[in-house]
């Protein structure tokens, strides 16, 4: 993992690298809390944004060479491209082959239906890591993450959907599906 840290430090801006370290730290802490693999959580946290600073041309090139087809909705949301191509970069550039880690990287921005424990951990860690300061209800989400991870993911998706609606930005369908899935399965209520 030390070699991956060194590579990331060279390839990411300082702010992005600090965020990455915060996500890895938080993911490891959540993994301890929920009895998941600490090493997998830390590694997925380290690599969750490994493709974040690629420009549009480079991102599209990676997608094309890897056989990834962006949907029309994906094309309209370049801010999530890094999550779509991130597993490819993690595998080819950083040597990660474990499907669970690659999946956690893939779904860390939008979530999805039937998320695995590791996916929920990385999704949540990205939102609550110590360097974050702009999200609504951040103190509450940080507390909730260690009390009830499913409810925390539900609340994060609800807050994200509300925020995007207030800015008149179309939410990713996977985020909407994640929110609905947790609402149905867990019987959560928005009141």
Coordinates of C-alpha atoms in Angstrom, one line a residue:
X1 CA 0.0 0.0 0.0
X2 CA 3.0 2.3 0.6
X3 CA 3.8 2.1 -3.1
X4 CA 0.3 3.0 -4.1
X5 CA 0.4 6.0 -1.7
X6 CA 3.7 7.2 -3.3
X7 CA 2.2 6.9 -6.8
X8 CA -1.0 8.7 -5.8
X9 CA 1.0 11.5 -4.2
X10 CA 2.8 12.1 -7.5
X11 CA -0.3 11.8 -9.7
X12 CA -2.9 13.8 -7.6
X13 CA -3.0 17.5 -6.6
X14 CA -2.2 18.1 -2.9
X15 CA -5.8 18.8 -2.1
X16 CA -7.0 15.7 -3.8
X17 CA -4.3 13.6 -2.2
X18 CA -5.3 14.9 1.3
X19 CA -8.9 14.1 0.5
X20 CA -7.8 10.6 -0.6
X21 CA -5.9 10.0 2.7
X22 CA -9.0 11.1 4.6
X23 CA -11.3 8.7 2.7
X24 CA -8.8 5.8 3.3
X25 CA -8.6 6.6 7.0
X26 CA -12.4 7.0 7.4
X27 CA -13.1 3.8 5.3
X28 CA -10.7 1.8 7.5
X29 CA -12.4 3.1 10.7
X30 CA -15.8 2.2 9.3
X31 CA -14.6 -1.2 8.3
X32 CA -13.4 -1.7 11.9
X33 CA -16.9 -0.7 13.1
X34 CA -18.8 -2.9 10.7
X35 CA -16.3 -5.9 10.8
X36 CA -15.4 -5.6 7.1
X37 CA -11.9 -6.0 5.7
X38 CA -9.9 -3.0 6.9
X39 CA -7.2 -3.5 4.2
X40 CA -9.8 -3.6 1.4
X41 CA -11.6 -0.5 2.7
X42 CA -8.4 1.4 3.1
X43 CA -7.2 0.4 -0.4
X44 CA -10.6 1.3 -2.0
X45 CA -10.5 4.6 -0.1
X46 CA -7.1 5.3 -1.4
X47 CA -8.0 4.6 -5.0
X48 CA -11.6 5.9 -5.1
X49 CA -10.5 9.1 -6.9
X50 CA -7.5 7.7 -8.8
X51 CA -9.0 8.9 -12.1
X52 CA -10.5 12.1 -10.8
X53 CA -8.0 14.5 -12.3
X54 CA -8.0 13.1 -15.8
X55 CA -9.3 15.6 -18.3
X56 CA -12.3 14.8 -20.5
X57 CA -10.3 13.7 -23.5
X58 CA -8.2 11.3 -21.4
X59 CA -11.3 10.0 -19.6
X60 CA -13.1 9.3 -22.9
X61 CA -10.0 7.6 -24.3
X62 CA -9.7 5.3 -21.3
X63 CA -13.4 4.5 -21.5
X64 CA -13.2 3.7 -25.3
X65 CA -10.1 1.6 -24.9
X66 CA -11.7 -0.4 -22.1
X67 CA -15.0 -1.0 -23.9
X68 CA -16.9 1.3 -21.5
X69 CA -19.9 3.0 -23.1
X70 CA -21.1 6.2 -21.4
X71 CA -24.9 6.5 -21.5
X72 CA -26.4 9.8 -22.5
X73 CA -26.9 10.6 -18.8
X74 CA -23.3 9.8 -18.1
X75 CA -22.2 12.1 -21.0
X76 CA -24.2 14.9 -19.4
X77 CA -22.4 14.3 -16.0
X78 CA -18.6 14.4 -16.5
X79 CA -18.2 14.8 -12.8
X80 CA -18.9 11.1 -12.3
X81 CA -16.7 9.8 -15.1
X82 CA -13.9 9.2 -12.7
X83 CA -16.0 6.6 -10.9
X84 CA -16.9 4.8 -14.1
X85 CA -13.3 4.6 -15.3
X86 CA -11.7 4.4 -11.9
X87 CA -11.8 0.6 -11.7
X88 CA -9.9 0.4 -15.0
X89 CA -7.2 2.9 -13.7
X90 CA -7.0 1.1 -10.4
X91 CA -6.5 -2.2 -12.1
X92 CA -4.1 -1.2 -14.9
X93 CA -2.1 1.6 -13.2
X94 CA -2.2 0.4 -9.5
X95 CA -2.4 -3.4 -9.9
X96 CA -5.7 -3.9 -8.0
X97 CA -7.7 -6.9 -9.3
X98 CA -10.0 -7.7 -6.4
X99 CA -13.6 -7.2 -7.7
X100 CA -15.0 -6.0 -4.4
X101 CA -12.5 -3.1 -4.3
X102 CA -13.0 -2.2 -7.9
X103 CA -16.8 -2.2 -7.4
X104 CA -16.4 0.1 -4.3
X105 CA -14.5 2.5 -6.5
X106 CA -17.1 2.3 -9.2
X107 CA -20.1 3.1 -7.0
X108 CA -18.5 5.7 -4.6
X109 CA -20.2 8.7 -6.2
X110 CA -23.7 7.6 -7.0
X111 CA -24.4 4.5 -5.0
X112 CA -26.6 1.8 -6.4
X113 CA -29.3 -0.7 -5.5
X114 CA -28.1 -3.6 -3.3
X115 CA -24.8 -2.0 -2.4
X116 CA -22.3 -4.3 -0.7
X117 CA -20.9 -3.4 2.7
X118 CA -17.6 -2.2 1.2
X119 CA -19.4 -0.1 -1.3
X120 CA -21.5 1.6 1.5
X121 CA -18.3 2.1 3.5
X122 CA -16.4 3.9 0.7
X123 CA -19.5 5.8 -0.4
X124 CA -20.0 7.1 3.1
X125 CA -16.3 7.7 3.8
X126 CA -16.1 9.9 0.7
X127 CA -18.9 12.0 2.1
X128 CA -17.8 12.3 5.8
X129 CA -14.0 12.2 5.7
X130 CA -12.3 14.8 8.0
X131 CA -11.2 17.2 5.2
X132 CA -14.8 17.7 4.0
X133 CA -16.5 20.9 5.1
X134 CA -19.2 21.7 2.6
X135 CA -21.9 19.0 2.9
X136 CA -25.1 19.7 4.7
X137 CA -25.6 17.9 8.1
X138 CA -22.0 16.8 8.1
X139 CA -21.6 16.5 11.9
X140 CA -24.8 14.5 12.0
X141 CA -23.7 12.2 9.1
X142 CA -20.4 11.6 10.7
X143 CA -22.1 10.4 13.9
X144 CA -24.7 8.5 12.1
X145 CA -22.1 6.6 9.9
X146 CA -20.9 4.8 13.0
X147 CA -24.4 4.1 14.4
X148 CA -26.4 2.9 11.4
X149 CA -24.5 2.7 8.0
X150 CA -27.6 1.9 6.0
X151 CA -29.5 4.8 7.4
X152 CA -26.5 7.0 6.8
X153 CA -26.3 6.0 3.1
X154 CA -30.1 6.6 2.8
X155 CA -29.7 10.1 4.4
X156 CA -26.7 11.0 2.1
X157 CA -28.6 10.0 -1.0
X158 CA -31.7 11.9 0.2
X159 CA -29.6 15.0 0.9
X160 CA -27.8 14.6 -2.5
X161 CA -31.1 14.3 -4.4
X162 CA -32.5 17.4 -2.6
X163 CA -29.3 19.4 -3.3
X164 CA -29.3 18.5 -7.0
X165 CA -33.0 19.3 -7.3
X166 CA -32.4 22.7 -5.7
X167 CA -29.7 23.5 -8.3
X168 CA -31.9 22.1 -11.1
X169 CA -29.3 19.4 -11.8
X170 CA -30.6 16.0 -12.9
X171 CA -29.5 13.3 -10.4
X172 CA -27.9 10.1 -11.6
X173 CA -30.4 7.3 -12.0
X174 CA -28.3 5.0 -9.8
X175 CA -28.5 7.5 -6.9
X176 CA -32.2 7.6 -7.2
X177 CA -32.3 3.8 -7.3
X178 CA -30.1 3.5 -4.3
X179 CA -32.4 5.9 -2.3
X180 CA -35.5 4.0 -3.4
X181 CA -33.9 0.6 -2.6
X182 CA -33.1 1.6 0.9
X183 CA -36.4 3.3 1.4
X184 CA -38.2 0.1 0.3
X185 CA -36.0 -2.5 2.0
X186 CA -35.5 -0.7 5.3
X187 CA -38.8 1.1 5.3
X188 CA -37.2 4.5 5.9
X189 CA -39.4 7.5 6.0
X190 CA -38.4 11.0 4.9
X191 CA -40.3 12.7 7.7

